[in-house]
PDB file of C-alpha atoms in Angstrom:
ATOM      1  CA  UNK A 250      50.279  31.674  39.750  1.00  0.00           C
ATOM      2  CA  UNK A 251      48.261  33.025  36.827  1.00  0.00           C
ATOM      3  CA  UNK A 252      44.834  31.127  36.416  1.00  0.00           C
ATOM      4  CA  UNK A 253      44.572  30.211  32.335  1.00  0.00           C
ATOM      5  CA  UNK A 254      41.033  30.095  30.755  1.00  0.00           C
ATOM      6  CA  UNK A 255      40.199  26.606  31.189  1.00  0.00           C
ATOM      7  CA  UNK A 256      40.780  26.827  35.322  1.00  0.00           C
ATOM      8  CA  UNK A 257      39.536  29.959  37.715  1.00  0.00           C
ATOM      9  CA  UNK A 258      40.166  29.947  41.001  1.00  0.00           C
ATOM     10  CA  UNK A 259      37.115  29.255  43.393  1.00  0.00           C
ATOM     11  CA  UNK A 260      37.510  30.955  47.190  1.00  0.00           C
ATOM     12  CA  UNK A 261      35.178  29.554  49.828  1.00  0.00           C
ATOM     13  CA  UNK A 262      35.191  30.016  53.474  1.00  0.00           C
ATOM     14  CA  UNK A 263      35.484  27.183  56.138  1.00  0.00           C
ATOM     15  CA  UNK A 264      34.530  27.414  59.558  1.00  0.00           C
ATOM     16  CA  UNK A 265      31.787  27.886  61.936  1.00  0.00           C
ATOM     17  CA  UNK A 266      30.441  30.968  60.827  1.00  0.00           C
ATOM     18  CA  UNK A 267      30.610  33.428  58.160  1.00  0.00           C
ATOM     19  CA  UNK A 268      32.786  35.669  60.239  1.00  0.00           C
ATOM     20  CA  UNK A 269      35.694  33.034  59.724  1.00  0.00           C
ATOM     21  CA  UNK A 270      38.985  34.501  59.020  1.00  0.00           C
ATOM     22  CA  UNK A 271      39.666  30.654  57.562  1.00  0.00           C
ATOM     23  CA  UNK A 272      40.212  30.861  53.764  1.00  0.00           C
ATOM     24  CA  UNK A 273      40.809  28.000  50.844  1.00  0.00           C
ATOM     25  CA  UNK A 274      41.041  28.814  47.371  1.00  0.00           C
ATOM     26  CA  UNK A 275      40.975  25.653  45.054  1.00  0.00           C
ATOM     27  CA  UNK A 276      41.187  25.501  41.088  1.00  0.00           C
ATOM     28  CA  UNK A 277      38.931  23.873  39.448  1.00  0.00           C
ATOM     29  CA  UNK A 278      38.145  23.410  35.274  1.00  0.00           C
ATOM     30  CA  UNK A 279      35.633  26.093  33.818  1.00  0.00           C
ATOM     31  CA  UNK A 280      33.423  23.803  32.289  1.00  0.00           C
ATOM     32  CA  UNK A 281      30.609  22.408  34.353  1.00  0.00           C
ATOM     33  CA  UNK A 282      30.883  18.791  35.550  1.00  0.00           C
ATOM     34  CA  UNK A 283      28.029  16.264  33.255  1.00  0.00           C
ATOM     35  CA  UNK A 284      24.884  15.948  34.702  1.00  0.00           C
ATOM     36  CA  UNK A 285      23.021  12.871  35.352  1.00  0.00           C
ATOM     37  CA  UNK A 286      20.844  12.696  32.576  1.00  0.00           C
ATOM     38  CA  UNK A 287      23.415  13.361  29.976  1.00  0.00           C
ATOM     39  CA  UNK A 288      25.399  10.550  31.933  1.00  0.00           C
ATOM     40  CA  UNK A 289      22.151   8.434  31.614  1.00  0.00           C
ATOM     41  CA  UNK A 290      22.161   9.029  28.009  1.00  0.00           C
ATOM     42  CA  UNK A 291      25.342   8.452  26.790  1.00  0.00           C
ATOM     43  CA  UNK A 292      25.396   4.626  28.778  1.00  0.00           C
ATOM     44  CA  UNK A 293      21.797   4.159  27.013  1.00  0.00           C
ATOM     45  CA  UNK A 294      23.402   5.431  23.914  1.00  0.00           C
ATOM     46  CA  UNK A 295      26.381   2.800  24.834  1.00  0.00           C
ATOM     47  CA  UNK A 296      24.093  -0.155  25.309  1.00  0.00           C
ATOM     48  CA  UNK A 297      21.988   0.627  22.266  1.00  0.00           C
ATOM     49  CA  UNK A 298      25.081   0.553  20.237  1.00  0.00           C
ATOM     50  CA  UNK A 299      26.041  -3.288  21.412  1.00  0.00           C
ATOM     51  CA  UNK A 300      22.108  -4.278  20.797  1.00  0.00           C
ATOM     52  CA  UNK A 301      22.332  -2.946  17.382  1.00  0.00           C
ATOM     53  CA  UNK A 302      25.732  -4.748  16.891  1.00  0.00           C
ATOM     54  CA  UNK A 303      23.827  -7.783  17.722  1.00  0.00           C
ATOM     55  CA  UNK A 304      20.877  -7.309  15.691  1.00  0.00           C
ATOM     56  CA  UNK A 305      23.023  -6.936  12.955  1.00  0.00           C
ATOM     57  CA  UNK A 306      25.053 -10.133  13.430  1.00  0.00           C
ATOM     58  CA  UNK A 307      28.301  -9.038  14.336  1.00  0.00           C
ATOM     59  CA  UNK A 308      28.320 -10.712  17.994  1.00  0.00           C
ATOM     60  CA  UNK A 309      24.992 -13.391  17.314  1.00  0.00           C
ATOM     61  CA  UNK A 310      25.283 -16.967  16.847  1.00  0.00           C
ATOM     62  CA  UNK A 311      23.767 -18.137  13.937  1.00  0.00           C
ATOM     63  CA  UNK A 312      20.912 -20.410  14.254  1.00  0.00           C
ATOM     64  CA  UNK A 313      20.371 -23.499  11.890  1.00  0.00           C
ATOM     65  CA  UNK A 314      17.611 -23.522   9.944  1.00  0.00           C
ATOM     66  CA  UNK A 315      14.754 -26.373  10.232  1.00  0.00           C
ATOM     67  CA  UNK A 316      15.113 -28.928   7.751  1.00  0.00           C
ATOM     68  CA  UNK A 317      12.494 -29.640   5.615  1.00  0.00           C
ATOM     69  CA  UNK A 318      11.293 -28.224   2.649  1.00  0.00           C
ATOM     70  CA  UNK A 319       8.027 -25.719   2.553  1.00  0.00           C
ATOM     71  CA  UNK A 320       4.871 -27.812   2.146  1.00  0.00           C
ATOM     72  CA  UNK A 321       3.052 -25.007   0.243  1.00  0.00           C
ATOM     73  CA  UNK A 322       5.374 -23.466  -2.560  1.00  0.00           C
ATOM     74  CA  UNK A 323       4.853 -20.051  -3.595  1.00  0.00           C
ATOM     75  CA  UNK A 324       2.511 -19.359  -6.161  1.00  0.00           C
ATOM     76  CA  UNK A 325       1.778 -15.339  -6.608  1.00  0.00           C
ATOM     77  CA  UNK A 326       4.022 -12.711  -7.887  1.00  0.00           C
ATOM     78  CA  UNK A 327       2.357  -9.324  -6.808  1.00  0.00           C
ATOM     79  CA  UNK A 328       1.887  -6.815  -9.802  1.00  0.00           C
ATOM     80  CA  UNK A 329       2.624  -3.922  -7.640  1.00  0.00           C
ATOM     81  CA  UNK A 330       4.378  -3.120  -4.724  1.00  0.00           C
ATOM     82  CA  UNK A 331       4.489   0.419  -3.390  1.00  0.00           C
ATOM     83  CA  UNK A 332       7.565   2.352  -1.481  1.00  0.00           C
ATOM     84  CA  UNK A 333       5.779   1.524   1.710  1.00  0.00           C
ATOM     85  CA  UNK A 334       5.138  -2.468   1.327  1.00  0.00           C
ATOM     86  CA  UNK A 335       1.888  -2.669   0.402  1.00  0.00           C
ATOM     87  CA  UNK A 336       1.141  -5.244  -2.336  1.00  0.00           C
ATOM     88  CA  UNK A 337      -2.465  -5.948  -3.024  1.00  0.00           C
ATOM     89  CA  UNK A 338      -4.781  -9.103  -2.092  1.00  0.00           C
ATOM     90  CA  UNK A 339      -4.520 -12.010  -4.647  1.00  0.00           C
ATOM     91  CA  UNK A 340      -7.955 -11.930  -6.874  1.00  0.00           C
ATOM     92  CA  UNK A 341      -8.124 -16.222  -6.100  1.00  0.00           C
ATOM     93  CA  UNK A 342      -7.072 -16.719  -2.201  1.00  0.00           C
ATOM     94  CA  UNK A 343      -5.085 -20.148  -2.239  1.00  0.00           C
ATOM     95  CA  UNK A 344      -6.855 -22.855  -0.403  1.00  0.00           C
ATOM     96  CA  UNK A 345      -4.754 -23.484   2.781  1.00  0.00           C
ATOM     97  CA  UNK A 346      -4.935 -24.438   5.826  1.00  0.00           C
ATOM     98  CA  UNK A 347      -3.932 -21.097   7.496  1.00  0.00           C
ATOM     99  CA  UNK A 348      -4.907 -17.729   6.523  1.00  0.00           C
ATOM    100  CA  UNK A 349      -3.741 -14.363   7.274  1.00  0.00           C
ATOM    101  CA  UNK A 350      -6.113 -11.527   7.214  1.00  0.00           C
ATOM    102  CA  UNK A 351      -5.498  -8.083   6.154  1.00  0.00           C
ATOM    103  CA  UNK A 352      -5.636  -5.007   8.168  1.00  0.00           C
ATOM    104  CA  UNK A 353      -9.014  -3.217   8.258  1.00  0.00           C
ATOM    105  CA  UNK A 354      -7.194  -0.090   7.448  1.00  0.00           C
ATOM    106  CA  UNK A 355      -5.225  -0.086   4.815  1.00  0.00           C
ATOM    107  CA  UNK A 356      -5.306  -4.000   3.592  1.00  0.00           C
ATOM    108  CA  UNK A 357      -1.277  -4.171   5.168  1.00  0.00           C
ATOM    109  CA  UNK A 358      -0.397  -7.510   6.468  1.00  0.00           C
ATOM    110  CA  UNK A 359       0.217  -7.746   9.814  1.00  0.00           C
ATOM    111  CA  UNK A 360       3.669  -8.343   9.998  1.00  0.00           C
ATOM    112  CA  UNK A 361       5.266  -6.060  12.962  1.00  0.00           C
ATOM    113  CA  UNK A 362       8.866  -5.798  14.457  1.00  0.00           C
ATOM    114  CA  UNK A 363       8.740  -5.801  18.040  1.00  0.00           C
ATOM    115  CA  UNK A 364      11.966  -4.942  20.476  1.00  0.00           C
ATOM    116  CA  UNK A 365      12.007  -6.812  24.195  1.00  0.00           C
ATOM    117  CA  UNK A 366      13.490  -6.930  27.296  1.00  0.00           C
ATOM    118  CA  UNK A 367      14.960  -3.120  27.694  1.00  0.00           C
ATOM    119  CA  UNK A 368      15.377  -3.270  24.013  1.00  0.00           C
ATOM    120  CA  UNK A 369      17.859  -6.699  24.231  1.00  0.00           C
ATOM    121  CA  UNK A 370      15.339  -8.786  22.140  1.00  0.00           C
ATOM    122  CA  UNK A 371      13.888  -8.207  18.825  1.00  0.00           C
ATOM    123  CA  UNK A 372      10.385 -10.473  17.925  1.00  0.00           C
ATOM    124  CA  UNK A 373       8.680 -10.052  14.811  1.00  0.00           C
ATOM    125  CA  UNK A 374       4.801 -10.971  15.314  1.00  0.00           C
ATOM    126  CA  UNK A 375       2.455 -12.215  12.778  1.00  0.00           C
ATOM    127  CA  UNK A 376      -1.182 -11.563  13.609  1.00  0.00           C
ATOM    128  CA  UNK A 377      -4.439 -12.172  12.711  1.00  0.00           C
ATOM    129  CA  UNK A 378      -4.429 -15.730  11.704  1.00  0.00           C
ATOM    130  CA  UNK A 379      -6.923 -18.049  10.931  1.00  0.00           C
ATOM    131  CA  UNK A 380      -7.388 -21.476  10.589  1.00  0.00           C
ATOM    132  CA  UNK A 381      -4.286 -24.330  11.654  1.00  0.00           C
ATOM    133  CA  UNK A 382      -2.193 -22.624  13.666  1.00  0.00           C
ATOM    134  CA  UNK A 383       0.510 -24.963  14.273  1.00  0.00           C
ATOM    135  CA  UNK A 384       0.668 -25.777  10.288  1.00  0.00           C
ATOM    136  CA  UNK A 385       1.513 -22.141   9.496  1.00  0.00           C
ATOM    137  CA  UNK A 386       4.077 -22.116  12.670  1.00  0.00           C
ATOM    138  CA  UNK A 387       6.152 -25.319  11.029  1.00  0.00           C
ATOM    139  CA  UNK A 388       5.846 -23.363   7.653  1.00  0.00           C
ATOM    140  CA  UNK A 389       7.050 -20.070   9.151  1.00  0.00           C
ATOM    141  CA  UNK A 390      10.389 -21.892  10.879  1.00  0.00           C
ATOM    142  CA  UNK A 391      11.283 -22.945   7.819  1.00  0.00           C
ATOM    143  CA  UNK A 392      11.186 -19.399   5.658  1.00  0.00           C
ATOM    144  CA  UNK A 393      12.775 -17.482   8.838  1.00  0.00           C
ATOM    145  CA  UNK A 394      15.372 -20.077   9.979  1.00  0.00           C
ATOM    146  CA  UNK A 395      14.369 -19.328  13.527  1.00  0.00           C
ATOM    147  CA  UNK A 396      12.243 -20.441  16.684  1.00  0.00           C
ATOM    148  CA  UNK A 397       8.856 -19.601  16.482  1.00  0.00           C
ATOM    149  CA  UNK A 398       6.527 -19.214  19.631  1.00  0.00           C
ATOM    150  CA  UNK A 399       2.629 -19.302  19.422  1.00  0.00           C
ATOM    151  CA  UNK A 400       1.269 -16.741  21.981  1.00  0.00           C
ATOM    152  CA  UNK A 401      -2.276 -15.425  22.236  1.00  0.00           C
ATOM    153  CA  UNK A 402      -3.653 -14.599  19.005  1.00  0.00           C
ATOM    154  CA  UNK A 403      -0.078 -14.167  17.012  1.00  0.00           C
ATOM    155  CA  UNK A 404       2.913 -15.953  16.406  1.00  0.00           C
ATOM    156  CA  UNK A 405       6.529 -14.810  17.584  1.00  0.00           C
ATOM    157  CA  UNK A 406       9.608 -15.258  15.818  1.00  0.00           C
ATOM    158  CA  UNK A 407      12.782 -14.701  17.418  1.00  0.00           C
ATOM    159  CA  UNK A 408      14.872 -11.883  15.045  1.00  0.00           C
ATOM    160  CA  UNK A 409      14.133  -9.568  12.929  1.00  0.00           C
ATOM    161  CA  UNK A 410      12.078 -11.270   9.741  1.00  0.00           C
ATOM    162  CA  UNK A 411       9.581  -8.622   9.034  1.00  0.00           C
ATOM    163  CA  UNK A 412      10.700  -8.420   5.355  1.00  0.00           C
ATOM    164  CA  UNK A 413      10.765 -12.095   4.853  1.00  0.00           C
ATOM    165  CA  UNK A 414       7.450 -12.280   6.356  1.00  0.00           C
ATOM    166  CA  UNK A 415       5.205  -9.866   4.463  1.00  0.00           C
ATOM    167  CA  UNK A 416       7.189 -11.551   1.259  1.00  0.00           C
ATOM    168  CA  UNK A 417       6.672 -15.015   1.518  1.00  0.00           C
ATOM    169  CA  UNK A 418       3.027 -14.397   2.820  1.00  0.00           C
ATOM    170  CA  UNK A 419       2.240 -12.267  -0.627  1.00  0.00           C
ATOM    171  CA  UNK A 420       3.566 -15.235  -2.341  1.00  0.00           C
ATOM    172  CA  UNK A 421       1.022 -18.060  -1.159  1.00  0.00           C
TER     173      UNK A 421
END
């Protein structure tokens, strides 16, 4: 039997000693079996695909949005915004009952994206607030259309809102 170039013969030697006059040839493929990592990585790889499917509504459930209308409209249009989402401070600050205060560095508003749970859950966070929190968390169900929890120092909104956020926040 002629071996082709994807199999080659491998000859070992079973018995009790190296002296054995016992001999088995087996064929197996010439490429190396996968290791474990690249096994590891290609079910992460798997399971990151069906989060992101998920993330991007394909396999979610909808959720309704509050009713209720927003009890303080939007009132500034920024002048500029740059590539990376920066908009600058309003000269008058609206008088509300909430605030949100700017980064020290940089004057961003902190609005972040946070992924959960083995990366399963995605949680944007709002932080830095001032002033009536439970006022701005009613407000902020109603612009994201989903459940928002109030944790230590921030608020967490289930999905991904970031974009939503940072805009309506500019816009007060």
């Amino acid at each position: 039997m002629l071996a082709s170039a994807a199999t080659r013969p491998v000859v070992g030697r079973v018995g009790f000693g190296a002296a054995s006059p016992h001999v088995v040839a087996a064929w197996t493929s010439a490429a190396p079996a996968a290791s474990y990592h690249s096994k590891r990585q290609a079910r992460k790889h798997a399971f990151l695909g069906q989060v992101r499917r998920r993330v991007n509504g394909q396999e979610a459930t909808p959720t309704p949005a509050p009713s209720g209308e927003l009890k303080y409209p939007l009132t500034h249009v920024p002048t500029t915004r740059l590539a990376n989402g920066w908009t600058p401070p309003p000269d008058n600050p609206p008088d509300l009952p909430f605030r949100v205060q700017r980064t020290a560095t940089g004057q961003f508003l902190p609005v972040y994206t946070d992924i959960k749970n083995a990366r399963s859950r995605v949680v944007t966070v709002v932080r830095n607030i001032d002033g009536d929190i439970q006022e701005m968390q009613r407000e902020l169900s109603i612009v994201c259309g989903a459940a928002v929890d109030q944790r230590a120092g921030r608020l967490e909104v289930a999905g991904r809102h970031t974009q939503n956020i940072r805009d309506w926040l500019v816009g007060l």
